[in-house]
Amino acid sequence: RYKGSLGAFFPPCTNFLDGRKDGKCSVKLSFNWMVPEGRFFGLKKLLFHAMNNDASMMRERLGYGLFRDMGVPASRASHAILRVNGKPEMYALLEEVDSRFTRSRFTEGGKGNLYKEIWPVHEDPKVYAAALETNDAMPQVERILRFQKAVVQGPEAMAAWMDAEVTASYMAVDRVIMNDDGAFHFYCFDRAIGNNPKPPGNHNFYWYEAEKVDRLWIVPWDLDMSMNDALAPPHLARDWRAQPTAAECNVCAGGDPSGGPASGCDNVIKNFQAWTALYEAKVDRFIAGPFSKPMVDDKLRLWKQQIVAAGFPVDEAAITQLTMILDRARTNRGFKY
């Protein structure tokens, strides 16, 4: 089937509102739809992202790789040729975040709950049960409810539930690559708040909850808006640790669906601010290591060669623009965009 929501249907994938799809659209292939045990080389699904808003065709593959290079559980990504009705197109091939993903990433077994796009600030167990991607036949969400209470208690209580090293690495990559459409972006728009019950809300992330211990990890998702400083809205163009005003936190009450409160208004983000020193150290490591210009340029050069060898053109101007954006991101450390 075609996949994605409002943000996925850029031209030439058109006619989103009336349900018809023309042109190159993102696609999901499911091997367990009719037969639950169906697999393709061990995978239940394949995700093909059209990259219609990324002329460089590099951002998603690079973004997921950078998270993985920093030790953050993240999908594998590559380029792939998908033929629809005989017509070949170049896509980003992404690994689905599902039970197979969690079992391959987490040493405690990976059989715990996987939640999609629900932020741990809600008290109603039903909202967490509705967001379950695994173990949803008999939902047991007591652990994430206790995590939500720890969030309210403050930084020390919340930190006891999280791997500080991995979480700070997630934050460093997410902020430096300007992941505008992820966990740090809170919207007033109903269709951009994921599985959160009401605005403000965020989307494009998962939580994995360990099966037998009190531990959660955040998993990145949908990086097509990252590494593009032209897309960064004003409320993200400042440090996430800045103290917001009351007006900046109450923008959804004003009825503007396109806006959103500052990330520092959120209790989870406020608690993250206690890890500033560790976060800065991770940013240093990231910029000097996986995100360094030599390492990134080598990857982009190799992937460009692969695309050309497969018979597809590359947009040299778009790749040049991407490298300039990455240079600015290194200089600005994710702030100011």
mmCIF file of C-alpha atoms in Angstrom:
data_model
loop_
_atom_site.group_PDB
_atom_site.id
_atom_site.type_symbol
_atom_site.label_atom_id
_atom_site.label_comp_id
_atom_site.label_asym_id
_atom_site.label_seq_id
_atom_site.Cartn_x
_atom_site.Cartn_y
_atom_site.Cartn_z
ATOM 1 C CA ARG A 1 0.000 0.000 0.000
ATOM 2 C CA TYR A 2 0.962 3.629 -0.194
ATOM 3 C CA LYS A 3 2.238 4.886 3.146
ATOM 4 C CA GLY A 4 2.547 8.140 5.027
ATOM 5 C CA SER A 5 0.271 10.982 6.017
ATOM 6 C CA LEU A 6 0.007 14.612 4.992
ATOM 7 C CA GLY A 7 3.755 15.267 5.057
ATOM 8 C CA ALA A 8 4.555 12.282 2.806
ATOM 9 C CA PHE A 9 2.633 13.294 -0.282
ATOM 10 C CA PHE A 10 4.851 15.810 -2.001
ATOM 11 C CA PRO A 11 4.691 16.121 -5.802
ATOM 12 C CA PRO A 12 5.013 14.085 -7.954
ATOM 13 C CA CYS A 13 2.941 12.000 -5.509
ATOM 14 C CA THR A 14 -0.302 13.935 -5.780
ATOM 15 C CA ASN A 15 -4.028 13.885 -5.061
ATOM 16 C CA PHE A 16 -3.598 13.059 -1.374
ATOM 17 C CA LEU A 17 -6.877 14.655 -0.314
ATOM 18 C CA ASP A 18 -9.152 12.693 -2.653
ATOM 19 C CA GLY A 19 -7.357 9.406 -2.070
ATOM 20 C CA ARG A 20 -5.917 8.922 -5.551
ATOM 21 C CA LYS A 21 -2.155 8.659 -5.974
ATOM 22 C CA ASP A 22 -0.339 9.700 -9.123
ATOM 23 C CA GLY A 23 3.399 9.549 -9.648
ATOM 24 C CA LYS A 24 6.114 8.398 -7.289
ATOM 25 C CA CYS A 25 4.689 7.769 -3.788
ATOM 26 C CA SER A 26 6.072 6.058 -0.692
ATOM 27 C CA VAL A 27 5.161 2.380 -0.470
ATOM 28 C CA LYS A 28 4.930 -0.279 2.250
ATOM 29 C CA LEU A 29 5.177 -3.971 1.351
ATOM 30 C CA SER A 30 3.862 -6.398 3.970
ATOM 31 C CA PHE A 31 4.858 -10.061 3.875
ATOM 32 C CA ASN A 32 2.733 -11.057 6.899
ATOM 33 C CA TRP A 33 -0.538 -9.416 5.876
ATOM 34 C CA MET A 34 -2.282 -12.594 4.705
ATOM 35 C CA VAL A 35 0.028 -15.112 6.414
ATOM 36 C CA PRO A 36 1.171 -14.042 9.923
ATOM 37 C CA GLU A 37 4.384 -16.063 9.603
ATOM 38 C CA GLY A 38 5.266 -14.518 6.249
ATOM 39 C CA ARG A 39 8.821 -13.145 6.082
ATOM 40 C CA PHE A 40 11.263 -11.871 3.459
ATOM 41 C CA PHE A 41 14.814 -12.640 4.646
ATOM 42 C CA GLY A 42 13.473 -12.423 8.181
ATOM 43 C CA LEU A 43 11.620 -9.133 7.648
ATOM 44 C CA LYS A 44 7.876 -8.641 8.020
ATOM 45 C CA LYS A 45 7.773 -5.440 5.973
ATOM 46 C CA LEU A 46 9.791 -3.299 3.586
ATOM 47 C CA LEU A 47 9.378 0.466 3.544
ATOM 48 C CA PHE A 48 10.189 2.458 0.420
ATOM 49 C CA HIS A 49 10.296 6.239 0.945
ATOM 50 C CA ALA A 50 9.911 8.310 -2.199
ATOM 51 C CA MET A 51 12.220 11.152 -1.039
ATOM 52 C CA ASN A 52 10.086 13.616 -3.028
ATOM 53 C CA ASN A 53 11.055 16.506 -0.753
ATOM 54 C CA ASP A 54 14.765 15.640 -0.849
ATOM 55 C CA ALA A 55 16.411 16.358 -4.183
ATOM 56 C CA SER A 56 19.750 15.137 -2.800
ATOM 57 C CA MET A 57 18.239 11.681 -2.028
ATOM 58 C CA MET A 58 20.670 11.420 0.892
ATOM 59 C CA ARG A 59 19.060 12.749 4.063
ATOM 60 C CA GLU A 60 17.230 9.697 5.367
ATOM 61 C CA ARG A 61 20.003 7.188 4.704
ATOM 62 C CA LEU A 62 22.530 9.547 6.277
ATOM 63 C CA GLY A 63 20.347 10.442 9.267
ATOM 64 C CA TYR A 64 19.605 6.885 10.372
ATOM 65 C CA GLY A 65 23.248 5.950 9.888
ATOM 66 C CA LEU A 66 24.362 8.817 12.120
ATOM 67 C CA PHE A 67 22.065 7.688 14.926
ATOM 68 C CA ARG A 68 23.386 4.140 14.636
ATOM 69 C CA ASP A 69 26.986 5.363 14.571
ATOM 70 C CA MET A 70 26.333 7.046 17.937
ATOM 71 C CA GLY A 71 24.960 3.852 19.487
ATOM 72 C CA VAL A 72 21.283 4.794 19.247
ATOM 73 C CA PRO A 73 18.844 2.014 18.235
ATOM 74 C CA ALA A 74 17.745 3.085 14.747
ATOM 75 C CA SER A 75 16.592 1.568 11.479
ATOM 76 C CA ARG A 76 18.972 0.398 8.803
ATOM 77 C CA ALA A 77 18.623 2.358 5.569
ATOM 78 C CA SER A 78 19.825 2.050 2.003
ATOM 79 C CA HIS A 79 18.892 3.068 -1.511
ATOM 80 C CA ALA A 80 16.839 0.682 -3.624
ATOM 81 C CA ILE A 81 15.205 0.489 -7.022
ATOM 82 C CA LEU A 82 11.458 -0.141 -6.894
ATOM 83 C CA ARG A 83 9.573 -0.902 -10.099
ATOM 84 C CA VAL A 84 5.879 -0.042 -10.123
ATOM 85 C CA ASN A 85 4.056 -1.258 -13.259
ATOM 86 C CA GLY A 86 7.471 -1.783 -14.820
ATOM 87 C CA LYS A 87 8.741 1.755 -14.180
ATOM 88 C CA PRO A 88 11.919 1.875 -12.056
ATOM 89 C CA GLU A 89 12.377 4.608 -9.448
ATOM 90 C CA MET A 90 15.026 5.291 -6.827
ATOM 91 C CA TYR A 91 13.766 5.025 -3.233
ATOM 92 C CA ALA A 92 15.118 5.055 0.308
ATOM 93 C CA LEU A 93 14.660 1.537 1.685
ATOM 94 C CA LEU A 94 14.056 1.620 5.455
ATOM 95 C CA GLU A 95 13.863 -1.012 8.147
ATOM 96 C CA GLU A 96 10.495 -1.175 9.903
ATOM 97 C CA VAL A 97 10.478 -0.565 13.673
ATOM 98 C CA ASP A 98 8.577 -3.608 14.939
ATOM 99 C CA SER A 99 8.963 -6.632 17.199
ATOM 100 C CA ARG A 100 11.720 -8.059 15.005
ATOM 101 C CA PHE A 101 13.554 -4.730 15.259
ATOM 102 C CA THR A 102 13.329 -4.649 19.073
ATOM 103 C CA ARG A 103 14.471 -8.258 19.419
ATOM 104 C CA SER A 104 17.500 -7.551 17.261
ATOM 105 C CA ARG A 105 18.497 -4.378 19.140
ATOM 106 C CA PHE A 106 17.895 -4.894 22.847
ATOM 107 C CA THR A 107 19.971 -7.429 24.739
ATOM 108 C CA GLU A 108 17.284 -8.096 27.376
ATOM 109 C CA GLY A 109 15.272 -9.870 24.682
ATOM 110 C CA GLY A 110 13.313 -7.113 23.013
ATOM 111 C CA LYS A 111 9.923 -8.639 23.842
ATOM 112 C CA GLY A 112 8.659 -5.605 25.740
ATOM 113 C CA ASN A 113 6.145 -3.002 24.631
ATOM 114 C CA LEU A 114 6.806 -0.823 21.599
ATOM 115 C CA TYR A 115 4.820 2.427 21.496
ATOM 116 C CA LYS A 116 4.473 4.705 18.483
ATOM 117 C CA GLU A 117 4.215 8.483 18.780
ATOM 118 C CA ILE A 118 2.887 8.750 22.329
ATOM 119 C CA TRP A 119 4.657 11.134 24.702
ATOM 120 C CA PRO A 120 4.862 10.070 28.395
ATOM 121 C CA VAL A 121 2.911 13.000 29.824
ATOM 122 C CA HIS A 122 -0.601 11.479 29.843
ATOM 123 C CA GLU A 123 -2.323 9.821 32.802
ATOM 124 C CA ASP A 124 -4.937 7.812 30.869
ATOM 125 C CA PRO A 125 -3.804 4.196 30.275
ATOM 126 C CA LYS A 126 -6.022 3.977 27.200
ATOM 127 C CA VAL A 127 -3.849 6.371 25.195
ATOM 128 C CA TYR A 128 -0.790 4.161 25.736
ATOM 129 C CA ALA A 129 -2.706 0.978 24.912
ATOM 130 C CA ALA A 130 -3.902 2.577 21.671
ATOM 131 C CA ALA A 131 -0.306 3.448 20.723
ATOM 132 C CA LEU A 132 1.051 -0.096 21.164
ATOM 133 C CA GLU A 133 2.792 -1.627 18.170
ATOM 134 C CA THR A 134 3.563 -4.916 19.969
ATOM 135 C CA ASN A 135 1.852 -6.932 22.723
ATOM 136 C CA ASP A 136 -1.432 -5.232 21.871
ATOM 137 C CA ALA A 137 -3.641 -8.325 22.202
ATOM 138 C CA MET A 138 -3.605 -8.007 26.004
ATOM 139 C CA PRO A 139 -2.234 -4.506 26.693
ATOM 140 C CA GLN A 140 -0.228 -4.078 29.877
ATOM 141 C CA VAL A 141 0.865 -0.449 30.193
ATOM 142 C CA GLU A 142 1.530 -0.120 33.926
ATOM 143 C CA ARG A 143 5.247 0.399 33.426
ATOM 144 C CA ILE A 144 4.966 3.417 31.119
ATOM 145 C CA LEU A 145 2.346 4.889 33.477
ATOM 146 C CA ARG A 146 4.903 4.699 36.272
ATOM 147 C CA PHE A 147 7.420 6.310 33.932
ATOM 148 C CA GLN A 148 4.951 9.152 33.357
ATOM 149 C CA LYS A 149 4.767 9.683 37.123
ATOM 150 C CA ALA A 150 8.568 9.762 37.241
ATOM 151 C CA VAL A 151 8.523 12.487 34.574
ATOM 152 C CA VAL A 152 6.299 14.590 36.852
ATOM 153 C CA GLN A 153 8.571 13.968 39.829
ATOM 154 C CA GLY A 154 11.527 15.516 38.034
ATOM 155 C CA PRO A 155 14.895 14.904 36.345
ATOM 156 C CA GLU A 156 16.355 12.480 38.876
ATOM 157 C CA ALA A 157 13.289 10.239 38.955
ATOM 158 C CA MET A 158 12.982 10.225 35.166
ATOM 159 C CA ALA A 159 16.696 9.567 34.680
ATOM 160 C CA ALA A 160 16.426 6.347 36.689
ATOM 161 C CA TRP A 161 14.305 4.947 33.845
ATOM 162 C CA MET A 162 16.621 5.869 30.978
ATOM 163 C CA ASP A 163 20.094 5.025 29.730
ATOM 164 C CA ALA A 164 21.693 8.454 30.036
ATOM 165 C CA GLU A 165 24.482 7.730 27.530
ATOM 166 C CA VAL A 166 22.159 6.471 24.793
ATOM 167 C CA THR A 167 19.514 9.131 25.423
ATOM 168 C CA ALA A 168 22.043 11.968 25.372
ATOM 169 C CA SER A 169 23.444 10.556 22.127
ATOM 170 C CA TYR A 170 19.932 10.556 20.659
ATOM 171 C CA MET A 171 19.495 14.179 21.702
ATOM 172 C CA ALA A 172 22.858 15.213 20.260
ATOM 173 C CA VAL A 173 22.205 13.680 16.842
ATOM 174 C CA ASP A 174 18.590 14.828 16.711
ATOM 175 C CA ARG A 175 19.439 18.446 17.509
ATOM 176 C CA VAL A 176 22.609 18.808 15.447
ATOM 177 C CA ILE A 177 21.035 17.369 12.277
ATOM 178 C CA MET A 178 18.060 19.708 12.772
ATOM 179 C CA ASN A 179 15.419 16.992 12.945
ATOM 180 C CA ASP A 180 12.609 19.502 12.730
ATOM 181 C CA ASP A 181 9.768 16.989 12.590
ATOM 182 C CA GLY A 182 10.675 14.725 15.503
ATOM 183 C CA ALA A 183 10.211 14.436 19.252
ATOM 184 C CA PHE A 184 11.388 17.985 20.003
ATOM 185 C CA HIS A 185 8.754 19.605 17.750
ATOM 186 C CA PHE A 186 5.359 20.157 19.385
ATOM 187 C CA TYR A 187 2.410 21.020 17.146
ATOM 188 C CA CYS A 188 -1.038 22.512 17.588
ATOM 189 C CA PHE A 189 -2.157 20.810 14.369
ATOM 190 C CA ASP A 190 -4.291 17.714 15.140
ATOM 191 C CA ARG A 191 -2.858 15.712 12.236
ATOM 192 C CA ALA A 192 0.722 16.241 13.395
ATOM 193 C CA ILE A 193 0.499 15.077 17.008
ATOM 194 C CA GLY A 194 0.879 11.337 16.429
ATOM 195 C CA ASN A 195 -1.061 9.218 18.937
ATOM 196 C CA ASN A 196 -1.186 11.962 21.553
ATOM 197 C CA PRO A 197 -4.843 12.620 22.385
ATOM 198 C CA LYS A 198 -4.851 16.387 21.912
ATOM 199 C CA PRO A 199 -2.560 19.318 21.037
ATOM 200 C CA PRO A 200 0.116 20.190 21.708
ATOM 201 C CA GLY A 201 1.756 16.984 20.615
ATOM 202 C CA ASN A 202 4.748 15.561 18.776
ATOM 203 C CA HIS A 203 5.329 12.627 16.442
ATOM 204 C CA ASN A 204 7.901 10.579 14.504
ATOM 205 C CA PHE A 205 9.434 8.553 17.329
ATOM 206 C CA TYR A 206 8.938 5.271 19.177
ATOM 207 C CA TRP A 207 9.416 4.234 22.795
ATOM 208 C CA TYR A 208 10.673 0.754 23.576
ATOM 209 C CA GLU A 209 9.865 -0.453 27.100
ATOM 210 C CA ALA A 210 11.884 -3.311 28.544
ATOM 211 C CA GLU A 211 9.870 -6.389 29.404
ATOM 212 C CA LYS A 212 11.042 -7.056 32.959
ATOM 213 C CA VAL A 213 12.874 -3.947 34.204
ATOM 214 C CA ASP A 214 12.014 -0.266 34.521
ATOM 215 C CA ARG A 215 13.793 1.043 31.429
ATOM 216 C CA LEU A 216 12.686 2.881 28.265
ATOM 217 C CA TRP A 217 14.538 3.928 25.124
ATOM 218 C CA ILE A 218 13.466 6.462 22.521
ATOM 219 C CA VAL A 219 13.848 5.382 18.888
ATOM 220 C CA PRO A 220 14.051 7.908 16.007
ATOM 221 C CA TRP A 221 11.733 7.770 13.012
ATOM 222 C CA ASP A 222 10.940 9.649 9.786
ATOM 223 C CA LEU A 223 13.988 11.849 9.189
ATOM 224 C CA ASP A 224 12.994 13.293 5.818
ATOM 225 C CA MET A 225 12.712 16.819 7.252
ATOM 226 C CA SER A 226 16.133 16.739 8.909
ATOM 227 C CA MET A 227 19.280 18.481 7.698
ATOM 228 C CA ASN A 228 17.312 21.235 6.010
ATOM 229 C CA ASP A 229 17.681 24.585 7.748
ATOM 230 C CA ALA A 230 15.230 26.180 5.301
ATOM 231 C CA LEU A 231 12.445 24.170 6.970
ATOM 232 C CA ALA A 232 13.288 25.024 10.578
ATOM 233 C CA PRO A 233 10.452 27.195 11.967
ATOM 234 C CA PRO A 234 11.140 30.101 14.315
ATOM 235 C CA HIS A 235 10.288 28.212 17.498
ATOM 236 C CA LEU A 236 13.002 25.647 16.728
ATOM 237 C CA ALA A 237 15.567 28.283 15.841
ATOM 238 C CA ARG A 238 16.723 28.598 19.437
ATOM 239 C CA ASP A 239 18.311 26.381 22.042
ATOM 240 C CA TRP A 240 15.913 23.728 23.404
ATOM 241 C CA ARG A 241 17.271 24.583 26.866
ATOM 242 C CA ALA A 242 16.045 28.185 26.681
ATOM 243 C CA GLN A 243 13.436 29.189 29.252
ATOM 244 C CA PRO A 244 10.192 29.865 27.333
ATOM 245 C CA THR A 245 7.661 32.504 28.262
ATOM 246 C CA ALA A 246 4.075 31.729 29.238
ATOM 247 C CA ALA A 247 2.911 33.074 25.883
ATOM 248 C CA GLU A 248 5.281 30.723 24.041
ATOM 249 C CA CYS A 249 3.812 27.771 25.954
ATOM 250 C CA ASN A 250 0.160 28.677 25.379
ATOM 251 C CA VAL A 251 0.181 29.243 21.617
ATOM 252 C CA CYS A 252 -2.271 26.407 20.930
ATOM 253 C CA ALA A 253 -4.900 28.260 22.958
ATOM 254 C CA GLY A 254 -4.728 31.042 20.383
ATOM 255 C CA GLY A 255 -6.250 28.843 17.696
ATOM 256 C CA ASP A 256 -3.297 28.817 15.277
ATOM 257 C CA PRO A 257 -3.100 25.209 13.987
ATOM 258 C CA SER A 258 0.209 25.747 12.190
ATOM 259 C CA GLY A 259 2.132 26.886 15.248
ATOM 260 C CA GLY A 260 3.371 25.047 18.296
ATOM 261 C CA PRO A 261 4.820 25.699 21.743
ATOM 262 C CA ALA A 262 8.523 25.837 22.461
ATOM 263 C CA SER A 263 10.006 22.434 23.274
ATOM 264 C CA GLY A 264 11.158 23.763 26.663
ATOM 265 C CA CYS A 265 7.509 23.966 27.747
ATOM 266 C CA ASP A 266 7.326 20.161 27.908
ATOM 267 C CA ASN A 267 8.105 18.308 31.159
ATOM 268 C CA VAL A 268 10.230 15.612 29.503
ATOM 269 C CA ILE A 269 12.364 18.196 27.694
ATOM 270 C CA LYS A 270 12.681 20.206 30.915
ATOM 271 C CA ASN A 271 14.029 17.093 32.645
ATOM 272 C CA PHE A 272 16.503 16.521 29.812
ATOM 273 C CA GLN A 273 17.984 19.918 30.631
ATOM 274 C CA ALA A 274 19.608 18.346 33.694
ATOM 275 C CA TRP A 275 21.845 16.405 31.281
ATOM 276 C CA THR A 276 23.299 19.489 29.622
ATOM 277 C CA ALA A 277 26.929 18.625 30.368
ATOM 278 C CA LEU A 278 26.543 15.082 29.038
ATOM 279 C CA TYR A 279 24.642 16.380 26.015
ATOM 280 C CA GLU A 280 27.431 18.826 25.148
ATOM 281 C CA ALA A 281 30.006 16.051 25.463
ATOM 282 C CA LYS A 282 27.978 13.894 23.083
ATOM 283 C CA VAL A 283 27.717 16.779 20.614
ATOM 284 C CA ASP A 284 31.510 17.126 20.725
ATOM 285 C CA ARG A 285 31.949 13.413 20.081
ATOM 286 C CA PHE A 286 29.376 13.434 17.295
ATOM 287 C CA ILE A 287 30.880 16.385 15.429
ATOM 288 C CA ALA A 288 34.426 15.079 15.790
ATOM 289 C CA GLY A 289 33.456 11.542 14.827
ATOM 290 C CA PRO A 290 30.486 10.248 12.785
ATOM 291 C CA PHE A 291 29.374 13.749 11.739
ATOM 292 C CA SER A 292 32.834 15.003 10.814
ATOM 293 C CA LYS A 293 33.143 16.375 7.312
ATOM 294 C CA PRO A 294 35.570 13.685 6.032
ATOM 295 C CA MET A 295 33.379 10.821 7.251
ATOM 296 C CA VAL A 296 30.110 12.271 5.941
ATOM 297 C CA ASP A 297 31.592 13.362 2.611
ATOM 298 C CA ASP A 298 32.969 9.851 2.057
ATOM 299 C CA LYS A 299 29.506 8.381 2.590
ATOM 300 C CA LEU A 300 27.818 10.854 0.268
ATOM 301 C CA ARG A 301 30.442 10.222 -2.410
ATOM 302 C CA LEU A 302 29.980 6.436 -2.193
ATOM 303 C CA TRP A 303 26.178 6.616 -2.286
ATOM 304 C CA LYS A 304 26.263 9.006 -5.225
ATOM 305 C CA GLN A 305 28.446 6.519 -7.108
ATOM 306 C CA GLN A 306 26.006 3.706 -6.305
ATOM 307 C CA ILE A 307 23.010 5.698 -7.588
ATOM 308 C CA VAL A 308 24.787 6.655 -10.808
ATOM 309 C CA ALA A 309 25.972 3.076 -11.321
ATOM 310 C CA ALA A 310 22.346 1.960 -11.028
ATOM 311 C CA GLY A 311 21.464 4.227 -13.945
ATOM 312 C CA PHE A 312 19.830 7.121 -12.100
ATOM 313 C CA PRO A 313 20.817 10.804 -12.206
ATOM 314 C CA VAL A 314 21.928 12.731 -9.139
ATOM 315 C CA ASP A 315 21.225 16.375 -8.435
ATOM 316 C CA GLU A 316 24.719 17.755 -7.882
ATOM 317 C CA ALA A 317 23.386 21.160 -6.811
ATOM 318 C CA ALA A 318 21.172 19.552 -4.163
ATOM 319 C CA ILE A 319 24.065 17.508 -2.796
ATOM 320 C CA THR A 320 26.245 20.621 -2.695
ATOM 321 C CA GLN A 321 23.504 22.457 -0.817
ATOM 322 C CA LEU A 322 23.218 19.554 1.628
ATOM 323 C CA THR A 323 26.954 19.631 2.354
ATOM 324 C CA MET A 324 26.722 23.382 3.023
ATOM 325 C CA ILE A 325 23.842 22.796 5.458
ATOM 326 C CA LEU A 326 25.878 20.122 7.231
ATOM 327 C CA ASP A 327 28.837 22.502 7.497
ATOM 328 C CA ARG A 328 26.593 25.088 9.187
ATOM 329 C CA ALA A 329 25.182 22.429 11.509
ATOM 330 C CA ARG A 330 28.699 21.510 12.652
ATOM 331 C CA THR A 331 29.544 25.153 13.287
ATOM 332 C CA ASN A 332 26.302 25.946 15.103
ATOM 333 C CA ARG A 333 26.036 22.659 17.052
ATOM 334 C CA GLY A 334 22.353 22.532 16.204
ATOM 335 C CA PHE A 335 21.767 26.107 17.454
ATOM 336 C CA LYS A 336 21.033 28.536 15.974
ATOM 337 C CA TYR A 337 19.728 26.971 12.763
#
